[in-house]
Coordinates of C-alpha atoms and ligand atoms in Angstrom, one line a residue:
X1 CA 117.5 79.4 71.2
X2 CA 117.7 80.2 75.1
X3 CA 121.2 81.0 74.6
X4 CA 120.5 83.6 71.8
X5 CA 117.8 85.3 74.5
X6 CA 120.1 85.5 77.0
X7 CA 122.8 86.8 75.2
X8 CA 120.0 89.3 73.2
X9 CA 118.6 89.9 76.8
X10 CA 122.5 90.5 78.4
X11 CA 122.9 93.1 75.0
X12 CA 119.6 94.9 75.6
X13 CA 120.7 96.0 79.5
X14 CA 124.3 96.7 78.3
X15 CA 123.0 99.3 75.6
X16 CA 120.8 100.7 78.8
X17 CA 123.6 100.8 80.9
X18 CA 125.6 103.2 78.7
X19 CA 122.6 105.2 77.8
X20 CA 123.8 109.1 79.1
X21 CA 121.0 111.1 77.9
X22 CA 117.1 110.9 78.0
X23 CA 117.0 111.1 74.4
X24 CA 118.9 108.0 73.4
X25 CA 116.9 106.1 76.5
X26 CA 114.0 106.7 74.2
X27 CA 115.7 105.8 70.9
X28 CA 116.8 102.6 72.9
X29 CA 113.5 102.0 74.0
X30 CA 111.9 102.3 70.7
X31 CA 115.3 99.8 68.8
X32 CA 115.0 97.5 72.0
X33 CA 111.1 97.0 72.6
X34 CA 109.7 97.4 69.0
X35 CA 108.1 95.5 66.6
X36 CA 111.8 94.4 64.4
X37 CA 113.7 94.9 68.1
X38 CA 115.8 91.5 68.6
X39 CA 113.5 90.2 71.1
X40 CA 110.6 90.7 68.6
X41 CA 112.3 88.9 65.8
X42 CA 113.4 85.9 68.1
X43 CA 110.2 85.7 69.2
X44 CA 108.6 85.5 65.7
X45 CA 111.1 81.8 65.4
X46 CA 109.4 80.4 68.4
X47 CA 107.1 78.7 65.7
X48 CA 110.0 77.1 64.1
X49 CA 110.9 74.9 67.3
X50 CA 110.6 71.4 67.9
X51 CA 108.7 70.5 70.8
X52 CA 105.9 72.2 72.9
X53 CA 108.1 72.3 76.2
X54 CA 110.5 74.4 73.9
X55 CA 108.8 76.6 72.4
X56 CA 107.7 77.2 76.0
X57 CA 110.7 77.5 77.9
X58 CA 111.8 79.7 74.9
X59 CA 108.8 82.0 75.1
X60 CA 108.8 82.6 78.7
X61 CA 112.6 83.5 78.5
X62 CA 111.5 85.7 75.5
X63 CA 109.0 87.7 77.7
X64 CA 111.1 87.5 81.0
X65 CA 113.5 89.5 78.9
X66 CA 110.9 92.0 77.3
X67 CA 109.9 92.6 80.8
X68 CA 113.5 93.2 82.1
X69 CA 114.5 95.6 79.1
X70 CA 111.5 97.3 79.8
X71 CA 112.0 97.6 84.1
X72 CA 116.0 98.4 83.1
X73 CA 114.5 101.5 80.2
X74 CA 112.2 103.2 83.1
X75 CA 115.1 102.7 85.8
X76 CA 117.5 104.6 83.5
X77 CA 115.0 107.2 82.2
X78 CA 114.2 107.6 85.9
X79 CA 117.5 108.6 86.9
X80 CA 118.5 110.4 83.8
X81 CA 115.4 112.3 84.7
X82 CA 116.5 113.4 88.6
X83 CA 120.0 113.8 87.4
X84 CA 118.8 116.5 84.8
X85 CA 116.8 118.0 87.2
X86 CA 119.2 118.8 89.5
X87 CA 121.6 120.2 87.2
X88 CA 118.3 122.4 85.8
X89 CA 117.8 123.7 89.6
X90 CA 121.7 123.9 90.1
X91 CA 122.1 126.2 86.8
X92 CA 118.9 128.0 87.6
X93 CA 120.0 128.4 91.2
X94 CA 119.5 132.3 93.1
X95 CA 121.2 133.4 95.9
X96 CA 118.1 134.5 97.8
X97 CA 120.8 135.0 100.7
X98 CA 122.8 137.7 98.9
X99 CA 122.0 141.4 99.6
X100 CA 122.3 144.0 97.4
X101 CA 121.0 146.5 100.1
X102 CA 124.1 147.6 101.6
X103 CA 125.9 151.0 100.3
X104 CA 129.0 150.2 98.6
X105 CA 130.4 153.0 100.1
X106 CA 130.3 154.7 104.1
X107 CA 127.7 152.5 106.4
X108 CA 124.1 152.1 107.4
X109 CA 122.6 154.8 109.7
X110 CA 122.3 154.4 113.1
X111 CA 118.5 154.0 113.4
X112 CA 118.7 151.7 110.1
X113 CA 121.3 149.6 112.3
X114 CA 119.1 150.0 115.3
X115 CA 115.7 148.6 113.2
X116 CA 118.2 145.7 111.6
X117 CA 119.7 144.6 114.9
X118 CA 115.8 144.5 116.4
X119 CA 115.1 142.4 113.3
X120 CA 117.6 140.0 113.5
X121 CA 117.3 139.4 117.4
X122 CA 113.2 139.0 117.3
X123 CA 113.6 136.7 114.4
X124 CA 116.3 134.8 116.5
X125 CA 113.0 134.9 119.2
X126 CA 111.2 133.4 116.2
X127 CA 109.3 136.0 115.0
X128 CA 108.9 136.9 111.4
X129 CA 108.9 140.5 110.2
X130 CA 105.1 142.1 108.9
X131 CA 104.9 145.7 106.8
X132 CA 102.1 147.8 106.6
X133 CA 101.6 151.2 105.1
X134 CA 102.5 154.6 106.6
X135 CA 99.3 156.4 105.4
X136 CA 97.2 154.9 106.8
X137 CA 93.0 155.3 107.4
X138 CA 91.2 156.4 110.5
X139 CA 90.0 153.0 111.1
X140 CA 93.3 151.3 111.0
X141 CA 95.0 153.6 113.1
X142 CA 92.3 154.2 115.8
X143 CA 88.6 152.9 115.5
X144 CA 90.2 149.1 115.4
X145 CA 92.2 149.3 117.8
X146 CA 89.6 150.8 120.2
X147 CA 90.1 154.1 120.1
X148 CA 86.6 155.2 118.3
X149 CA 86.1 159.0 117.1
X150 CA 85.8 160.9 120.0
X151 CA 87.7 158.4 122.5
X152 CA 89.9 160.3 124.7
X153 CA 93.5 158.7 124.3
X154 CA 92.9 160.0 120.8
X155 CA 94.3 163.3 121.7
X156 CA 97.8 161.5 122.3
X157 CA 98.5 161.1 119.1
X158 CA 99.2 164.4 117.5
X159 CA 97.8 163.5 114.6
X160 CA 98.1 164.7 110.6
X161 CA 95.2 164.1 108.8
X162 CA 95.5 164.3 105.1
X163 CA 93.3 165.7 102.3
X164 CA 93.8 162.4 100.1
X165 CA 91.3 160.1 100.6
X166 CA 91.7 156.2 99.0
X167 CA 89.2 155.2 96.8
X168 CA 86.1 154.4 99.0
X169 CA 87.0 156.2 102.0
X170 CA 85.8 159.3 103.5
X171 CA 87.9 162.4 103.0
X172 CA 89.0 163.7 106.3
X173 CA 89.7 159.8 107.4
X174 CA 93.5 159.4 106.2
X175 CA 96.3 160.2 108.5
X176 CA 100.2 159.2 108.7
X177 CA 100.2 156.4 111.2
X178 CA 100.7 157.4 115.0
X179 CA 102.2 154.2 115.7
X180 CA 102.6 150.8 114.3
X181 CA 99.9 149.7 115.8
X182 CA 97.8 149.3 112.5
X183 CA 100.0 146.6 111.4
X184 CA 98.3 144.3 114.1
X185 CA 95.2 144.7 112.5
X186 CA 96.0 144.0 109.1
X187 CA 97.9 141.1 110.0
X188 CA 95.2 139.8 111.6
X189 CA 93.2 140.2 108.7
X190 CA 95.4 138.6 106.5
X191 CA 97.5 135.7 108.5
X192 CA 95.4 133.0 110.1
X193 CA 97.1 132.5 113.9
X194 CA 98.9 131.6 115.3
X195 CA 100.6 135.1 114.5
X196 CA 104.2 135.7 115.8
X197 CA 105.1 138.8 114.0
X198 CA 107.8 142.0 114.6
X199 CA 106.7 145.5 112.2
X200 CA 109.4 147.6 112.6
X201 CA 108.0 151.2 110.3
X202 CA 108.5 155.3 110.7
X203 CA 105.3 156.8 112.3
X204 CA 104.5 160.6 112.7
X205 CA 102.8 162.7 114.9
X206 CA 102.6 166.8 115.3
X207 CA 105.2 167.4 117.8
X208 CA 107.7 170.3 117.0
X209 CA 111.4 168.8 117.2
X210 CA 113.2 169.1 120.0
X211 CA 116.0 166.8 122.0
X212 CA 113.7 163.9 122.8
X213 CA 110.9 164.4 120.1
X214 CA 110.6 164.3 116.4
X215 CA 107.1 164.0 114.0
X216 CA 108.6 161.8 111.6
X217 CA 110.3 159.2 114.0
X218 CA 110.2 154.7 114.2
X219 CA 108.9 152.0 116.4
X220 CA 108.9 148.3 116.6
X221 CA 105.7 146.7 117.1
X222 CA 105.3 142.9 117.9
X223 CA 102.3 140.8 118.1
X224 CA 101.8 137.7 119.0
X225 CA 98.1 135.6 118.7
X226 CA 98.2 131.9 119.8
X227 CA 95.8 129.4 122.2
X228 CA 95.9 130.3 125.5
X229 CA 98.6 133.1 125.5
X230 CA 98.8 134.8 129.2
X231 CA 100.7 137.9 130.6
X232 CA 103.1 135.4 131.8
X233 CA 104.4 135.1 128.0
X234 CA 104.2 138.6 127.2
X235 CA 107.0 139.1 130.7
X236 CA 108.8 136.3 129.3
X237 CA 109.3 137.5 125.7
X238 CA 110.1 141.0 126.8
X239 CA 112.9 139.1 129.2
X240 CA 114.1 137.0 127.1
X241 CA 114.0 140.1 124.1
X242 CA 115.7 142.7 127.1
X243 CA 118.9 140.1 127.5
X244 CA 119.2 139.1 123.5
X245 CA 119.1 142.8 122.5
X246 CA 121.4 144.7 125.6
X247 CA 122.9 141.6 127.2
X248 CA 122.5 138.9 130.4
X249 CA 122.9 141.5 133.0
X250 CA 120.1 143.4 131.6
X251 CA 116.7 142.9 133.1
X252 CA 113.1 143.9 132.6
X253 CA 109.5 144.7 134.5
X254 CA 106.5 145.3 133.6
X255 CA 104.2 148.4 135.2
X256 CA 100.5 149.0 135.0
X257 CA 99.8 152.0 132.5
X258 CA 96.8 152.1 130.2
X259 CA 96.3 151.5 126.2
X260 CA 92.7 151.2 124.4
X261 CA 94.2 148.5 122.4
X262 CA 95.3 146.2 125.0
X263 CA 94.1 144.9 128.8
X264 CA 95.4 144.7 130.9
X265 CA 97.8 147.5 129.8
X266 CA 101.4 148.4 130.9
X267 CA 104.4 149.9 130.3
X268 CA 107.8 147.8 129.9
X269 CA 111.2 149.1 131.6
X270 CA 115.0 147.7 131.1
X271 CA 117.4 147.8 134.2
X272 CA 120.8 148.3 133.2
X273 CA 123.6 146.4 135.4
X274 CA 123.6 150.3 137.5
X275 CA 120.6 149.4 138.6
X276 CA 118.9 153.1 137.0
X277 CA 115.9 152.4 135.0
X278 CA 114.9 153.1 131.5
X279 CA 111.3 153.4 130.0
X280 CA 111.5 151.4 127.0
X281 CA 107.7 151.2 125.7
X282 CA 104.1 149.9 126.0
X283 CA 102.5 146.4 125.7
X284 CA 99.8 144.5 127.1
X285 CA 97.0 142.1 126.0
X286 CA 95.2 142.7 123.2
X287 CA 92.1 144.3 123.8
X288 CA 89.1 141.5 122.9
X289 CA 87.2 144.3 120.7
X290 CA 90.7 144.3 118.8
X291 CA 91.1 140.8 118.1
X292 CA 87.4 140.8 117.2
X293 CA 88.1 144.0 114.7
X294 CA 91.1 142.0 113.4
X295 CA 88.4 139.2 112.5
X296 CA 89.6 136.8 115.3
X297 CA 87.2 135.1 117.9
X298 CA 89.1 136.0 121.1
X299 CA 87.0 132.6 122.8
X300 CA 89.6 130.5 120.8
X301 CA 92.6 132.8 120.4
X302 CA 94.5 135.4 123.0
X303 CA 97.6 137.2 122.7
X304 CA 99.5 140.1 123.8
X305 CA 101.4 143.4 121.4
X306 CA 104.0 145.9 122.5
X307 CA 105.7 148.3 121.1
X308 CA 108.4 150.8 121.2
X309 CA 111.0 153.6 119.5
X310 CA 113.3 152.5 117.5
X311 CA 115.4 156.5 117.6
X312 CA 115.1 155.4 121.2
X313 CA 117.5 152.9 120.9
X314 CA 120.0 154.3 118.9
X315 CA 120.0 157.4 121.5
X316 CA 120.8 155.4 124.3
X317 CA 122.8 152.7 122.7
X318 CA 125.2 156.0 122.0
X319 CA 124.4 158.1 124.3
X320 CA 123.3 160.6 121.9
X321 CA 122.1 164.1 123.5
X322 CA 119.9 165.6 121.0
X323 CA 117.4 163.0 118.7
X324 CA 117.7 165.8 115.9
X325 CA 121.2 165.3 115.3
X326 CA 120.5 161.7 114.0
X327 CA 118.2 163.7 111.2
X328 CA 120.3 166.9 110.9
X329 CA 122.6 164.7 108.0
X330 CA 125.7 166.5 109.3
X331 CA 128.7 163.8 108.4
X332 CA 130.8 164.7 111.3
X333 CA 127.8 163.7 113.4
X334 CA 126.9 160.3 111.3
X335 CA 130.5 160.0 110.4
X336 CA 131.3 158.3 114.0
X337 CA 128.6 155.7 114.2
Ligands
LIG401 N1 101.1 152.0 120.1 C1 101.6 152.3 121.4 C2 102.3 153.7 121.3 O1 102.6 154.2 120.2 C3 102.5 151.3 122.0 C4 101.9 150.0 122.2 C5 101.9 149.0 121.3 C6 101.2 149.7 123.4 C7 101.3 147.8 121.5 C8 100.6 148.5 123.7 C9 100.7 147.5 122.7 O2 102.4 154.4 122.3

């Protein structure tokens, strides 16, 4: 009798064994574990035995080896299970890392290479890149970021005002963004800190083209909102930033200037290995009444934003004499870049 268990037992795990599929686990499990499976029907002779001691030795082997067919049917239905998984996810696999983006025939533009080279060196800072929309309303643009109607630096940004209103707004309150600046707000009032974030965007204000100035041009805006965040890591990141984007012998300062939206306030410059000096853009810590507008309690949280031109860049990366060539979409002109 023990011998027919072990050798019934011995079959049972076999069977399992071979099993390749999750359907014939279960057919296995209903042949092996049911009620005319060949444990069942040895068990069913018990009665026909001899002697108390072997009818007991005989069921105890009899439900040992229920129990191990049954351990051995969820081991293998287990595995079976992963392994079909993992083929699912393999055959179901996208290359998120493929990009379709790129022309298939010339090259990107120069500020479009500008903005991606800016991406790619603040994300290598550990930033991650935030969006926000380039019409944009009054509050947004200005009364959150400290600058309420009326407020003098106002008149610094040429602004356009449009007709359109969004539903719920005032007419009269909807401009093309002067800056990037709205983005820190709408970060903040959608992304709990701590907030490391790059929005590179085109902005517009009502300056008539000429060599340094267009109204439709871009800028990068960073912001970063953590505990205890000083000046000291707003001069650091713009350091480290200054040699990742131009190189080691680059350096950077810092020098007082003044923005609503940030204090204390300054303007950030890049010394090339000449020595000369080149105004790059403004940053500072951001203002309390900002963070506050932005929904965040600046008793807990500090941090600091900059920003800067993005045309800028390109210009001086090639030495380019006149911004509206980059726009005028003459190939000759793009043709060499
Ligand atoms: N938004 C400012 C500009 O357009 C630049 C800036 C951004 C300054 C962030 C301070 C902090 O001039």
């Amino acid at each position: 009798m023990i011998d027919q268990i072990i050798a019934a037992r011995e079959a049972a795990l076999a069977e399992i064994d071979a099993a390749d599929s999750l359907e014939s686990v279960t057919a296995l499990d209903t042949r092996l574990l049911g009620k005319k499976g060949p444990l069942a029907q040895l068990k069913t002779q018990l009665a026909g035995l001899a002697t108390v001691e072997e009818k007991k030795a005989a069921g105890q082997a009899v439900n040992e080896a229920l129990q191990a067919t049954e351990a051995a049917i969820s081991a293998r239905r287990r595995l079976l299970g992963d392994a079909a998984l993992a083929a699912r996810v393999q055959a179901e696999r996208l290359d998120l890392t493929e990009y379709a983006g790129r022309p298939a025939r010339g090259h990107a533009h120069l500020v479009t290479q500008a903005w991606e080279r800016l991406e790619d060196v603040f994300i290598g800072l550990g930033f991650r890149i935030a969006e926000g929309p380039e019409v944009e309303t009054d509050w947004h643009n200005f009364e959150a970021l400290n600058m309420g109607e009326g407020h003098p630096a106002r008149g610094e940004f040429d602004t356009l005002f449009l007709d359109y209103a969004p539903p719920g707004a005032e007419p009269g309150h909807t401009v093309l963004r002067t800056h990037t600046s709205p983005v820190q707000i709408r970060t903040m009032l959608t992304e709990e800190p701590p907030i490391y974030i790059v929005a590179p965007g085109r902005v517009y204000r009502r300056d008539t083209p000429d060599a340094t100035h267009m109204p439709v041009f871009h800028q990068i805006e960073g912001l970063v909102i953590d505990r205890s965040i000083t000046l000291a890591d707003l001069a650091g990141t713009i350091e480290a930033f200054t040699k990742a984007f131009f190189g080691a012998d680059f350096s950077s300062r810092l020098r007082p200037s003044y923005f609503p939206f940030t204090e204390p306030s300054a303007e950030f410059d890049v010394q090339r290995p000449d020595g000369s000096w080149l105004e790059l853009g403004g940053c500072g810590m951001v203002h309390p009444n900002v963070l506050r507008a932005g929904g965040i309690d600046p008793e807990v949280w500090s941090g600091f934003a900059f920003g800067f031109g993005i045309d800028r860049m390109a210009v001086m990366r090639h030495q380019i004499a006149d911004i509206r060539d980059m726009y005028a979409n003459d190939l000759r002109f793009i043709e060499q870049f």
